[in-house]
PDB file of C-alpha atoms in Angstrom:
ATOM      1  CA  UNK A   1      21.275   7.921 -18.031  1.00  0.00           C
ATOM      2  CA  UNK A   2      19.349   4.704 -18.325  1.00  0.00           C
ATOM      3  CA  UNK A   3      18.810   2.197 -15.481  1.00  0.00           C
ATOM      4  CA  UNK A   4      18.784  -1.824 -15.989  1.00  0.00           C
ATOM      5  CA  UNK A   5      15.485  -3.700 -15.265  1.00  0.00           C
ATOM      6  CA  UNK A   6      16.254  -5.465 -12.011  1.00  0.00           C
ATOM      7  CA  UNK A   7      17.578  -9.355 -12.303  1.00  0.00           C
ATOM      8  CA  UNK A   8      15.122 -11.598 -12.138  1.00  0.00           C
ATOM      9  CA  UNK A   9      15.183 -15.207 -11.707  1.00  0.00           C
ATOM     10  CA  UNK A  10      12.902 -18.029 -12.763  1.00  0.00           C
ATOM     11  CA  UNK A  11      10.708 -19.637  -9.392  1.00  0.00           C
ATOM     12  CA  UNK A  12       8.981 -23.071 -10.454  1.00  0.00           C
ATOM     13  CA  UNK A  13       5.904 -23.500  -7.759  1.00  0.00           C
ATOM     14  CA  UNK A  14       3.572 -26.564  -7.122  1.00  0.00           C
ATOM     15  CA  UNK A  15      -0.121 -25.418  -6.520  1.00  0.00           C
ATOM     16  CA  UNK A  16      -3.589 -26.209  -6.757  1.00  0.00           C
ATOM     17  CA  UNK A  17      -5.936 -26.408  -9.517  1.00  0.00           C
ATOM     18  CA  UNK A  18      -8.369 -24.710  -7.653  1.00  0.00           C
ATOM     19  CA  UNK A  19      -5.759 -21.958  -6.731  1.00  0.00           C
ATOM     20  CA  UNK A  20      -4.289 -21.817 -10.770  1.00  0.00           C
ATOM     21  CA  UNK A  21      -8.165 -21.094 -11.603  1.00  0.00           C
ATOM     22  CA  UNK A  22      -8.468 -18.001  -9.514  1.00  0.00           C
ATOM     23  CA  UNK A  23      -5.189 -16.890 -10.353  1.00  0.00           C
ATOM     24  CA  UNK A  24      -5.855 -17.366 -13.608  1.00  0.00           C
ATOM     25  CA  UNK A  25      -9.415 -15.292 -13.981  1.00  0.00           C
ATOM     26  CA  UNK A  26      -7.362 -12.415 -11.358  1.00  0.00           C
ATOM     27  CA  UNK A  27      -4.902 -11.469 -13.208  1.00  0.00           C
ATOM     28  CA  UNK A  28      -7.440 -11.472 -16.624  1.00  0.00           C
ATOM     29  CA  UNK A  29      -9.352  -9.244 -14.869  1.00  0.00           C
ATOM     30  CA  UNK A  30      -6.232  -7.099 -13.920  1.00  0.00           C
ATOM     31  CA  UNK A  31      -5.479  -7.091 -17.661  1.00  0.00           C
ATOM     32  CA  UNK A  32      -1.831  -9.425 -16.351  1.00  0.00           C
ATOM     33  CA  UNK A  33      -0.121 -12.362 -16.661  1.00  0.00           C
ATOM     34  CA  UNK A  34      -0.199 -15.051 -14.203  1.00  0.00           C
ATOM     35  CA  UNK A  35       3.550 -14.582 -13.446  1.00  0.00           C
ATOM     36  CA  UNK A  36       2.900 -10.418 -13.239  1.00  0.00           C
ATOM     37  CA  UNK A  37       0.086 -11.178 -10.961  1.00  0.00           C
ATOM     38  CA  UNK A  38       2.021 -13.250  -8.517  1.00  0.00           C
ATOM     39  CA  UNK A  39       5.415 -10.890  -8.596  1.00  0.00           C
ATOM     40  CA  UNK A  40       2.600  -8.010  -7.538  1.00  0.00           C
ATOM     41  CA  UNK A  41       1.106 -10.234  -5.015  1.00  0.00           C
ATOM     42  CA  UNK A  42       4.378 -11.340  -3.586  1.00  0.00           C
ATOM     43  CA  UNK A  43       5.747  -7.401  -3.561  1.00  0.00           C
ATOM     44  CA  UNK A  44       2.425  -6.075  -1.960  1.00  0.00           C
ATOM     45  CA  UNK A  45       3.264  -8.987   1.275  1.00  0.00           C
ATOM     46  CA  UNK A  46       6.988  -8.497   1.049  1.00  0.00           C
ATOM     47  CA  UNK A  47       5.982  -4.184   1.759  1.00  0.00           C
ATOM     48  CA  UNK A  48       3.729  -5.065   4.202  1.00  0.00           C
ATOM     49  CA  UNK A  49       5.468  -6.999   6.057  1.00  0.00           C
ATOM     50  CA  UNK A  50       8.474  -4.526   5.780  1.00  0.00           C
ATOM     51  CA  UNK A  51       6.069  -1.736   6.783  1.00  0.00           C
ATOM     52  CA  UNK A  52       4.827  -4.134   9.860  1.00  0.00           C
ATOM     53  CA  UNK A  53       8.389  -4.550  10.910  1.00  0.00           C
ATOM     54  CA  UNK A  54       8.765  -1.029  10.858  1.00  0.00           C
ATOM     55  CA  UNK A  55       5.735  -0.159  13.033  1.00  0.00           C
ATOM     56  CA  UNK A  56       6.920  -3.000  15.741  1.00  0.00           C
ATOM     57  CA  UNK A  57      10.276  -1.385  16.327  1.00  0.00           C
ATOM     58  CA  UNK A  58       9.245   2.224  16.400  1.00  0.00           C
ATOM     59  CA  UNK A  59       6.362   1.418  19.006  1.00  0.00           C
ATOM     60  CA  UNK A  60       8.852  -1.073  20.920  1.00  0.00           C
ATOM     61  CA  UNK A  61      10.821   2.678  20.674  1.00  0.00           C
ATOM     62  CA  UNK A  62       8.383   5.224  22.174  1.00  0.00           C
ATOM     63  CA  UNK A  63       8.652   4.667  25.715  1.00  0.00           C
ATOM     64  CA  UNK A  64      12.244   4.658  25.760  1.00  0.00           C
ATOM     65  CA  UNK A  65      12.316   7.920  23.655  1.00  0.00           C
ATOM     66  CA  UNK A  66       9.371   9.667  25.870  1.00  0.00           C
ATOM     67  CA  UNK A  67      11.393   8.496  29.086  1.00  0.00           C
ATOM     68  CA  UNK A  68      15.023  10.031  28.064  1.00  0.00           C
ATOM     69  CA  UNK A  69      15.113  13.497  28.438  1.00  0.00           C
ATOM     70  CA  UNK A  70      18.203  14.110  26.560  1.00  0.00           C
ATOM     71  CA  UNK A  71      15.879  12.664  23.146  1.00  0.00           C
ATOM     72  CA  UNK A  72      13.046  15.039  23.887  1.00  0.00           C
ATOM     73  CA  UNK A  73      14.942  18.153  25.079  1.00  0.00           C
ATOM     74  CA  UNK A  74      13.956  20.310  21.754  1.00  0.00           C
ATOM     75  CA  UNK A  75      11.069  19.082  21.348  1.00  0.00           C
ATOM     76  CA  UNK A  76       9.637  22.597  22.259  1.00  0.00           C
ATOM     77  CA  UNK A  77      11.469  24.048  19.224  1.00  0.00           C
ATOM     78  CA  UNK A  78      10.420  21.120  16.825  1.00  0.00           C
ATOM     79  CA  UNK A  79       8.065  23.178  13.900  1.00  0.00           C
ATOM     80  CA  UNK A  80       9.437  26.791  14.876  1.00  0.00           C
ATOM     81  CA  UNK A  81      11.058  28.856  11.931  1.00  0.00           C
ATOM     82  CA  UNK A  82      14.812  29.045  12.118  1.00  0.00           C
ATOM     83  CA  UNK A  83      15.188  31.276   9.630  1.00  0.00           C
TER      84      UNK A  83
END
């Protein structure tokens, strides 16, 4: 079974010189192109942000699910064996 790389697109940005040069001598330390070291960069925010989003909603969450009792009625039996 073999997968297929994911599509990719071409993304023309406008940025500093100042901001080329330190993305420049990153990624040669990381051993990556430029365009490598951006689509990581971008990726790490994009998860972050996802995992942020995440986080908001599930504390947003807890009071309603500590306040109904029908959500927390088994939570005495949450860990026990069943088998």
């Amino acid at each position: 079974m073999t997968s297929e790389a994911p599509k990719t697109r071409k993304l023309n940005i406008m940025v500093s010189e100042s901001l080329i040069e330190c993305l420049s001598a990153s990624a040669e330390e990381r051993g990556m192109s430029i365009s490598a070291f951006v689509r990581e960069a971008v990726k790490r925010e994009c998860d972050r942000t996802q995992e942020q989003v995440l986080a908001e909603a599930a504390e947003s969450l807890a009071a309603f699910y500590e306040s109904d009792r029908e959500l927390t009625a088994f939570l005495s039996l949450d860990g026990e064996d069943f088998a």
